[in-house]
């Protein structure tokens, strides 16, 4: 028997010691299985010494009990970490988001895998598929959450290494394109303002809270920031609004309460840059004073700027229904959201010649690059117009 054939022949070893052989294509293979494994493991390398090293590492990990993790389903392990460690280390509203990322994007793909059997290629396939259907920020959060779960398992000695370390995010150009930013034209803003002044035959406002949308168009505040505003945050003499809080809806997680129910939750702004003082133009002041007059008419005495007739805070769902009704009354046929009213404010401010650094501060962006990247289309348009004017000189 020649040397090549003898190399291809599996070297006889005792149970649990592992066997090494060379394939016809020249690659070396180590096969290993002990009594804790349901199936044998195959290790591959270009040389015999490489697979011997991999075999030694696998046997070392098996001796530490790492191979036992092959009997633990990923979903069981991940959820134990999620609710024991992550829940107590972040804001409740942030945890709701992490839970959504896990349940919608990670669990359906990896739940039936055993923890120790998940390879970098399994996670890379998940990331690659998600990048075709979702935006870069969402896929980045999926990878980040997986990295935390597997890093915990690694530091606990439950797996030999963190497979996410070898997982890369695809180039941004390969992700699902972001939706185009929709904004209201000046004429559409005027029609929205007119809707806020509409009255019934009895002299009551057609839409009680319509002035809140006018206020957002002229300040660029986020919906949650408006919902958290108190009248004490408004300075009519200085014509400013101080933003320091955000209202959101979170799952009720108190003992004995269903997590399917949600409750209002007020917290500080996400970043220090979110805390800001925004100037009020005449339209914003007019909207607030008109809202105050309506509240007085209906006997609303709440300290909240966005208050129901029962003196309870409004919520996101109610605000979005309000915008839908206003758009219908204004005959504006655009799939606009409240966040796009915020885009309308920034776009109009930039077109009016306000410096991008100032707009960035008013918007509460963490850095000016966020503002630039979001509204680059406006800046490019203004530059093109300037070049046209220069040519006409």
Short mmCIF file of C-alpha atoms in Angstrom, two decimals:
data_model
loop_
_atom_site.label_atom_id
_atom_site.label_comp_id
_atom_site.label_asym_id
_atom_site.label_seq_id
_atom_site.Cartn_x
_atom_site.Cartn_y
_atom_site.Cartn_z
CA UNK A 1 0.00 0.00 0.00
CA UNK A 2 1.53 3.36 -1.06
CA UNK A 3 1.83 6.38 1.22
CA UNK A 4 -1.13 8.29 -0.28
CA UNK A 5 -3.47 5.36 0.27
CA UNK A 6 -2.23 4.84 3.80
CA UNK A 7 -2.83 8.54 4.53
CA UNK A 8 -6.40 8.26 3.27
CA UNK A 9 -7.05 5.32 5.55
CA UNK A 10 -8.53 6.23 8.91
CA UNK A 11 -6.01 5.67 11.66
CA UNK A 12 -7.48 3.28 14.20
CA UNK A 13 -7.93 4.88 17.61
CA UNK A 14 -9.78 3.98 20.77
CA UNK A 15 -13.30 5.37 21.46
CA UNK A 16 -13.16 9.04 22.39
CA UNK A 17 -9.60 9.51 21.17
CA UNK A 18 -10.55 10.73 17.67
CA UNK A 19 -9.40 9.63 14.22
CA UNK A 20 -7.44 11.53 11.59
CA UNK A 21 -7.24 10.94 7.86
CA UNK A 22 -6.55 12.70 4.58
CA UNK A 23 -9.21 13.05 1.87
CA UNK A 24 -8.63 12.55 -1.82
CA UNK A 25 -8.64 16.34 -2.35
CA UNK A 26 -5.69 16.67 0.05
CA UNK A 27 -7.56 18.14 3.03
CA UNK A 28 -7.07 16.57 6.44
CA UNK A 29 -10.02 15.53 8.61
CA UNK A 30 -10.30 14.74 12.32
CA UNK A 31 -13.36 12.84 13.48
CA UNK A 32 -14.29 12.92 17.16
CA UNK A 33 -17.15 11.68 19.31
CA UNK A 34 -17.48 10.95 23.02
CA UNK A 35 -20.38 9.76 25.15
CA UNK A 36 -21.72 13.33 25.64
CA UNK A 37 -22.21 13.88 21.90
CA UNK A 38 -25.23 12.79 19.92
CA UNK A 39 -23.25 12.98 16.65
CA UNK A 40 -19.53 12.96 15.79
CA UNK A 41 -17.74 16.24 15.06
CA UNK A 42 -15.62 16.67 11.93
CA UNK A 43 -12.69 19.08 11.97
CA UNK A 44 -10.95 20.15 8.77
CA UNK A 45 -7.54 21.59 7.96
CA UNK A 46 -4.92 21.92 5.25
CA UNK A 47 -2.34 19.95 7.22
CA UNK A 48 -2.32 17.05 9.64
CA UNK A 49 -0.82 19.25 12.37
CA UNK A 50 -3.67 21.75 11.97
CA UNK A 51 -6.42 19.17 12.52
CA UNK A 52 -4.45 17.64 15.41
CA UNK A 53 -4.44 21.07 17.06
CA UNK A 54 -8.18 21.47 16.47
CA UNK A 55 -8.78 17.99 17.87
CA UNK A 56 -6.80 18.81 21.03
CA UNK A 57 -8.88 22.00 21.51
CA UNK A 58 -12.14 20.11 21.02
CA UNK A 59 -11.12 17.42 23.54
CA UNK A 60 -10.06 20.14 26.00
CA UNK A 61 -13.44 21.87 25.66
CA UNK A 62 -15.25 18.56 26.06
CA UNK A 63 -13.30 17.94 29.26
CA UNK A 64 -14.48 21.34 30.57
CA UNK A 65 -18.05 20.32 29.88
CA UNK A 66 -18.57 22.66 26.95
CA UNK A 67 -19.82 19.85 24.75
CA UNK A 68 -22.76 19.47 27.12
CA UNK A 69 -24.17 22.71 25.74
CA UNK A 70 -25.11 20.88 22.58
CA UNK A 71 -28.06 19.56 24.58
CA UNK A 72 -29.32 23.08 25.41
CA UNK A 73 -31.59 24.73 22.86
CA UNK A 74 -30.58 28.26 21.90
CA UNK A 75 -34.04 29.69 22.68
CA UNK A 76 -33.96 28.31 26.23
CA UNK A 77 -30.51 29.73 26.89
CA UNK A 78 -31.16 33.10 25.20
CA UNK A 79 -34.44 33.73 27.00
CA UNK A 80 -32.92 32.90 30.37
CA UNK A 81 -30.23 35.52 29.71
CA UNK A 82 -32.73 38.02 28.28
CA UNK A 83 -35.11 38.00 31.26
CA UNK A 84 -32.56 37.42 34.01
CA UNK A 85 -29.82 39.84 32.96
CA UNK A 86 -30.91 42.18 30.16
CA UNK A 87 -34.28 43.08 31.67
CA UNK A 88 -32.69 44.54 34.79
CA UNK A 89 -29.86 46.41 33.05
CA UNK A 90 -31.69 48.69 30.58
CA UNK A 91 -34.65 51.07 30.47
CA UNK A 92 -37.98 49.23 30.26
CA UNK A 93 -38.76 50.86 26.92
CA UNK A 94 -35.38 49.72 25.59
CA UNK A 95 -36.02 46.19 26.81
CA UNK A 96 -39.31 46.08 24.91
CA UNK A 97 -37.31 46.84 21.78
CA UNK A 98 -34.68 44.16 22.52
CA UNK A 99 -37.46 41.65 23.15
CA UNK A 100 -39.07 42.54 19.82
CA UNK A 101 -35.74 42.10 17.99
CA UNK A 102 -35.27 38.68 19.60
CA UNK A 103 -38.81 37.39 19.05
CA UNK A 104 -39.25 38.71 15.49
CA UNK A 105 -35.81 38.23 13.99
CA UNK A 106 -33.66 35.83 16.02
CA UNK A 107 -35.85 33.23 17.70
CA UNK A 108 -37.69 32.05 14.53
CA UNK A 109 -34.34 31.23 12.91
CA UNK A 110 -32.20 29.84 15.76
CA UNK A 111 -34.64 28.55 18.37
CA UNK A 112 -34.26 24.86 17.46
CA UNK A 113 -30.46 24.94 17.25
CA UNK A 114 -28.48 23.60 20.17
CA UNK A 115 -26.32 26.35 21.61
CA UNK A 116 -22.94 24.72 21.10
CA UNK A 117 -23.70 23.72 17.51
CA UNK A 118 -24.27 27.27 16.21
CA UNK A 119 -21.45 28.36 13.93
CA UNK A 120 -20.48 31.76 12.56
CA UNK A 121 -21.83 30.66 9.17
CA UNK A 122 -25.31 30.08 10.67
CA UNK A 123 -25.40 33.61 12.05
CA UNK A 124 -23.87 35.11 8.92
CA UNK A 125 -26.63 33.51 6.85
CA UNK A 126 -29.23 35.06 9.17
CA UNK A 127 -27.60 38.50 8.90
CA UNK A 128 -27.29 38.28 5.11
CA UNK A 129 -30.96 37.35 4.68
CA UNK A 130 -32.17 40.08 7.03
CA UNK A 131 -30.10 42.69 5.19
CA UNK A 132 -32.16 42.09 2.06
CA UNK A 133 -35.45 42.84 3.86
CA UNK A 134 -34.52 45.33 6.58
CA UNK A 135 -32.52 48.51 7.06
CA UNK A 136 -28.93 48.70 8.30
CA UNK A 137 -29.82 49.93 11.85
CA UNK A 138 -32.20 46.99 12.45
CA UNK A 139 -29.74 44.36 11.23
CA UNK A 140 -26.98 45.97 13.26
CA UNK A 141 -29.15 45.60 16.38
CA UNK A 142 -29.79 41.92 15.55
CA UNK A 143 -26.05 41.26 15.37
CA UNK A 144 -25.41 43.27 18.53
CA UNK A 145 -27.97 41.33 20.56
CA UNK A 146 -26.62 37.99 19.32
CA UNK A 147 -23.10 39.11 20.21
CA UNK A 148 -24.19 39.85 23.78
CA UNK A 149 -25.90 36.47 24.20
CA UNK A 150 -22.95 34.48 22.89
CA UNK A 151 -20.40 36.60 24.75
CA UNK A 152 -22.21 35.78 27.98
CA UNK A 153 -22.17 32.08 27.08
CA UNK A 154 -18.46 32.30 26.31
CA UNK A 155 -17.49 34.10 29.53
CA UNK A 156 -19.54 31.56 31.48
CA UNK A 157 -17.53 28.78 29.84
CA UNK A 158 -20.60 27.35 28.15
CA UNK A 159 -19.16 27.60 24.63
CA UNK A 160 -15.58 27.49 23.35
CA UNK A 161 -15.75 30.82 21.51
CA UNK A 162 -18.18 33.54 20.49
CA UNK A 163 -19.25 32.71 16.90
CA UNK A 164 -20.46 36.30 16.34
CA UNK A 165 -16.83 37.48 16.45
CA UNK A 166 -16.43 36.22 12.88
CA UNK A 167 -19.75 37.62 11.64
CA UNK A 168 -19.59 40.79 9.55
CA UNK A 169 -22.32 43.21 8.51
CA UNK A 170 -22.75 43.45 4.73
CA UNK A 171 -21.88 46.71 2.99
CA UNK A 172 -24.55 49.34 3.52
CA UNK A 173 -25.36 49.36 -0.17
CA UNK A 174 -26.61 45.76 0.10
CA UNK A 175 -29.29 46.55 2.68
CA UNK A 176 -32.91 47.27 1.88
CA UNK A 177 -32.98 50.94 0.84
CA UNK A 178 -34.36 53.35 3.40
CA UNK A 179 -37.76 54.83 2.66
CA UNK A 180 -37.74 58.20 0.97
CA UNK A 181 -38.35 61.08 3.35
CA UNK A 182 -41.79 62.54 2.74
CA UNK A 183 -42.45 66.14 3.74
CA UNK A 184 -45.28 68.61 3.42
CA UNK A 185 -45.00 71.39 0.88
CA UNK A 186 -45.60 74.95 2.10
CA UNK A 187 -49.13 74.96 0.67
CA UNK A 188 -49.91 71.68 2.45
CA UNK A 189 -48.65 73.09 5.75
CA UNK A 190 -51.02 76.03 5.29
CA UNK A 191 -53.95 73.67 4.70
CA UNK A 192 -53.05 71.70 7.81
CA UNK A 193 -53.08 74.95 9.80
CA UNK A 194 -56.53 75.75 8.42
CA UNK A 195 -57.85 72.35 9.56
CA UNK A 196 -56.77 73.19 13.12
CA UNK A 197 -59.05 76.24 13.00
CA UNK A 198 -62.11 74.42 11.62
CA UNK A 199 -65.25 74.64 13.77
CA UNK A 200 -68.60 72.92 13.91
CA UNK A 201 -71.86 74.84 13.49
CA UNK A 202 -72.01 75.05 17.28
CA UNK A 203 -68.63 76.80 17.34
CA UNK A 204 -66.61 73.87 18.71
CA UNK A 205 -63.36 72.69 17.12
CA UNK A 206 -63.80 69.89 14.61
CA UNK A 207 -60.59 68.26 15.89
CA UNK A 208 -59.83 69.09 19.51
CA UNK A 209 -56.10 68.45 19.41
CA UNK A 210 -55.27 69.48 15.84
CA UNK A 211 -53.06 72.32 17.08
CA UNK A 212 -50.59 69.71 18.37
CA UNK A 213 -49.77 68.73 14.78
CA UNK A 214 -49.29 72.37 13.81
CA UNK A 215 -46.98 72.72 16.80
CA UNK A 216 -44.87 69.74 15.65
CA UNK A 217 -44.61 71.11 12.10
CA UNK A 218 -43.18 74.36 13.50
CA UNK A 219 -40.86 72.91 16.18
CA UNK A 220 -39.68 69.52 14.89
CA UNK A 221 -40.30 67.81 18.23
CA UNK A 222 -40.72 64.04 18.34
CA UNK A 223 -44.20 62.72 19.10
CA UNK A 224 -43.08 61.26 22.45
CA UNK A 225 -41.50 64.58 23.41
CA UNK A 226 -44.76 66.44 22.76
CA UNK A 227 -46.72 63.84 24.75
CA UNK A 228 -44.39 64.38 27.72
CA UNK A 229 -44.54 68.20 27.61
CA UNK A 230 -45.94 70.16 30.53
CA UNK A 231 -47.29 73.68 30.22
CA UNK A 232 -44.46 74.68 32.57
CA UNK A 233 -42.01 73.70 29.79
CA UNK A 234 -43.43 76.49 27.62
CA UNK A 235 -42.04 80.00 28.09
CA UNK A 236 -44.37 82.34 26.20
CA UNK A 237 -42.40 85.45 27.14
CA UNK A 238 -39.13 84.06 25.72
CA UNK A 239 -41.02 82.09 23.04
CA UNK A 240 -39.22 78.81 23.76
CA UNK A 241 -40.03 75.21 24.67
CA UNK A 242 -37.72 73.17 26.90
CA UNK A 243 -37.46 69.50 25.94
CA UNK A 244 -36.19 67.08 28.58
CA UNK A 245 -38.58 64.09 28.60
CA UNK A 246 -40.14 61.53 26.33
CA UNK A 247 -43.38 59.58 26.78
CA UNK A 248 -43.67 56.08 25.37
CA UNK A 249 -45.81 52.99 25.86
CA UNK A 250 -44.22 49.97 27.54
CA UNK A 251 -45.41 46.49 28.46
CA UNK A 252 -46.70 46.03 31.99
CA UNK A 253 -44.32 43.61 33.65
CA UNK A 254 -45.41 43.90 37.27
CA UNK A 255 -46.29 40.66 39.00
CA UNK A 256 -49.83 39.57 38.29
CA UNK A 257 -50.28 41.85 35.28
CA UNK A 258 -50.43 40.73 31.67
CA UNK A 259 -47.43 41.75 29.57
CA UNK A 260 -49.84 42.13 26.66
CA UNK A 261 -51.13 45.35 28.27
CA UNK A 262 -49.24 48.59 27.92
CA UNK A 263 -48.91 51.68 30.05
CA UNK A 264 -47.52 55.20 29.64
CA UNK A 265 -43.90 55.61 30.65
CA UNK A 266 -42.13 58.96 30.91
CA UNK A 267 -38.35 59.02 30.90
CA UNK A 268 -35.55 61.47 30.18
CA UNK A 269 -34.40 62.02 26.61
CA UNK A 270 -32.25 59.23 25.15
CA UNK A 271 -29.13 61.41 24.90
CA UNK A 272 -27.88 64.63 26.46
CA UNK A 273 -28.29 66.33 23.08
CA UNK A 274 -31.99 65.47 23.30
CA UNK A 275 -32.28 67.92 26.18
CA UNK A 276 -32.64 71.22 24.43
CA UNK A 277 -34.41 74.56 24.17
CA UNK A 278 -36.23 75.10 20.89
CA UNK A 279 -37.44 78.54 19.75
CA UNK A 280 -41.12 79.04 18.97
CA UNK A 281 -42.16 80.97 15.89
CA UNK A 282 -45.45 82.85 15.71
CA UNK A 283 -47.33 79.85 14.26
CA UNK A 284 -46.18 77.59 17.10
CA UNK A 285 -47.17 80.15 19.75
CA UNK A 286 -50.54 80.70 18.07
CA UNK A 287 -51.19 76.92 18.01
CA UNK A 288 -50.44 76.59 21.74
CA UNK A 289 -52.63 79.55 22.73
CA UNK A 290 -55.47 78.26 20.58
CA UNK A 291 -55.10 74.85 22.28
CA UNK A 292 -55.21 76.53 25.70
CA UNK A 293 -58.46 78.26 24.76
CA UNK A 294 -59.99 74.94 23.66
CA UNK A 295 -58.91 73.29 26.92
CA UNK A 296 -60.49 76.10 28.89
CA UNK A 297 -63.73 75.67 26.94
CA UNK A 298 -63.82 71.94 27.72
CA UNK A 299 -62.65 72.31 31.33
CA UNK A 300 -59.36 70.49 30.77
CA UNK A 301 -57.06 71.39 33.66
CA UNK A 302 -54.22 68.92 33.16
CA UNK A 303 -50.62 70.13 33.32
CA UNK A 304 -49.94 68.12 30.14
CA UNK A 305 -49.85 69.98 26.84
CA UNK A 306 -51.30 66.88 25.16
CA UNK A 307 -54.27 66.02 27.36
CA UNK A 308 -57.58 64.23 26.85
CA UNK A 309 -60.90 65.67 28.00
CA UNK A 310 -60.54 63.37 31.03
CA UNK A 311 -57.26 65.10 31.95
CA UNK A 312 -55.19 62.01 31.06
CA UNK A 313 -52.16 62.10 28.72
CA UNK A 314 -52.70 61.29 25.08
CA UNK A 315 -50.79 58.38 23.54
CA UNK A 316 -49.05 57.65 20.23
CA UNK A 317 -51.98 55.74 18.74
CA UNK A 318 -54.38 58.60 19.35
CA UNK A 319 -51.94 61.12 17.88
CA UNK A 320 -51.55 59.05 14.72
CA UNK A 321 -55.32 58.78 14.30
CA UNK A 322 -55.53 62.55 14.72
CA UNK A 323 -53.00 63.09 11.92
CA UNK A 324 -54.89 60.74 9.60
CA UNK A 325 -58.09 62.73 10.14
CA UNK A 326 -56.30 66.04 9.60
CA UNK A 327 -54.75 64.87 6.33
CA UNK A 328 -58.17 63.75 5.13
CA UNK A 329 -59.73 67.12 5.98
CA UNK A 330 -56.82 68.93 4.29
CA UNK A 331 -57.10 66.74 1.16
CA UNK A 332 -53.46 65.72 1.47
CA UNK A 333 -52.99 62.33 -0.17
CA UNK A 334 -49.60 61.31 1.23
CA UNK A 335 -48.76 58.36 3.52
CA UNK A 336 -47.37 60.74 6.14
CA UNK A 337 -46.47 59.88 9.71
CA UNK A 338 -45.96 62.24 12.64
CA UNK A 339 -42.21 61.72 12.33
CA UNK A 340 -42.41 63.12 8.82
CA UNK A 341 -43.90 66.32 10.23
CA UNK A 342 -40.59 66.55 12.08
CA UNK A 343 -38.77 66.08 8.76
CA UNK A 344 -40.96 68.84 7.32
CA UNK A 345 -39.75 71.26 10.00
CA UNK A 346 -36.05 70.46 9.39
CA UNK A 347 -36.43 70.65 5.61
CA UNK A 348 -38.19 74.01 5.73
CA UNK A 349 -35.62 75.40 8.20
CA UNK A 350 -32.72 74.38 5.96
CA UNK A 351 -34.41 75.81 2.88
CA UNK A 352 -34.98 79.05 4.79
CA UNK A 353 -31.21 79.32 5.25
CA UNK A 354 -30.85 78.21 8.89
CA UNK A 355 -27.36 76.76 9.45
CA UNK A 356 -27.28 72.97 9.60
CA UNK A 357 -25.47 73.11 12.96
CA UNK A 358 -28.41 75.08 14.41
CA UNK A 359 -31.02 72.78 12.88
CA UNK A 360 -29.12 69.81 14.34
CA UNK A 361 -29.38 71.29 17.85
CA UNK A 362 -33.07 72.10 17.45
CA UNK A 363 -33.73 68.52 16.29
CA UNK A 364 -31.84 67.05 19.25
CA UNK A 365 -29.50 64.99 17.08
CA UNK A 366 -26.48 63.47 18.82
CA UNK A 367 -24.14 64.88 16.17
CA UNK A 368 -24.32 67.03 13.07
CA UNK A 369 -23.50 64.08 10.79
CA UNK A 370 -26.91 62.59 11.61
CA UNK A 371 -28.58 65.78 10.40
CA UNK A 372 -26.39 65.96 7.33
CA UNK A 373 -26.97 62.34 6.31
CA UNK A 374 -30.73 62.64 6.86
CA UNK A 375 -31.20 65.87 4.94
CA UNK A 376 -28.41 65.70 2.36
CA UNK A 377 -31.05 65.80 -0.39
CA UNK A 378 -32.15 69.24 0.81
CA UNK A 379 -28.58 70.52 0.93
CA UNK A 380 -27.84 69.16 -2.54
CA UNK A 381 -30.97 70.85 -3.88
CA UNK A 382 -30.00 74.17 -2.32
CA UNK A 383 -26.47 73.87 -3.73
CA UNK A 384 -27.81 73.18 -7.23
CA UNK A 385 -30.07 76.23 -6.96
CA UNK A 386 -27.14 78.36 -5.81
CA UNK A 387 -25.05 77.20 -8.79
CA UNK A 388 -27.90 78.17 -11.12
CA UNK A 389 -28.04 81.64 -9.56
CA UNK A 390 -24.26 81.96 -9.88
CA UNK A 391 -24.45 81.12 -13.58
CA UNK A 392 -27.07 83.85 -14.04
CA UNK A 393 -24.84 86.53 -12.53
#
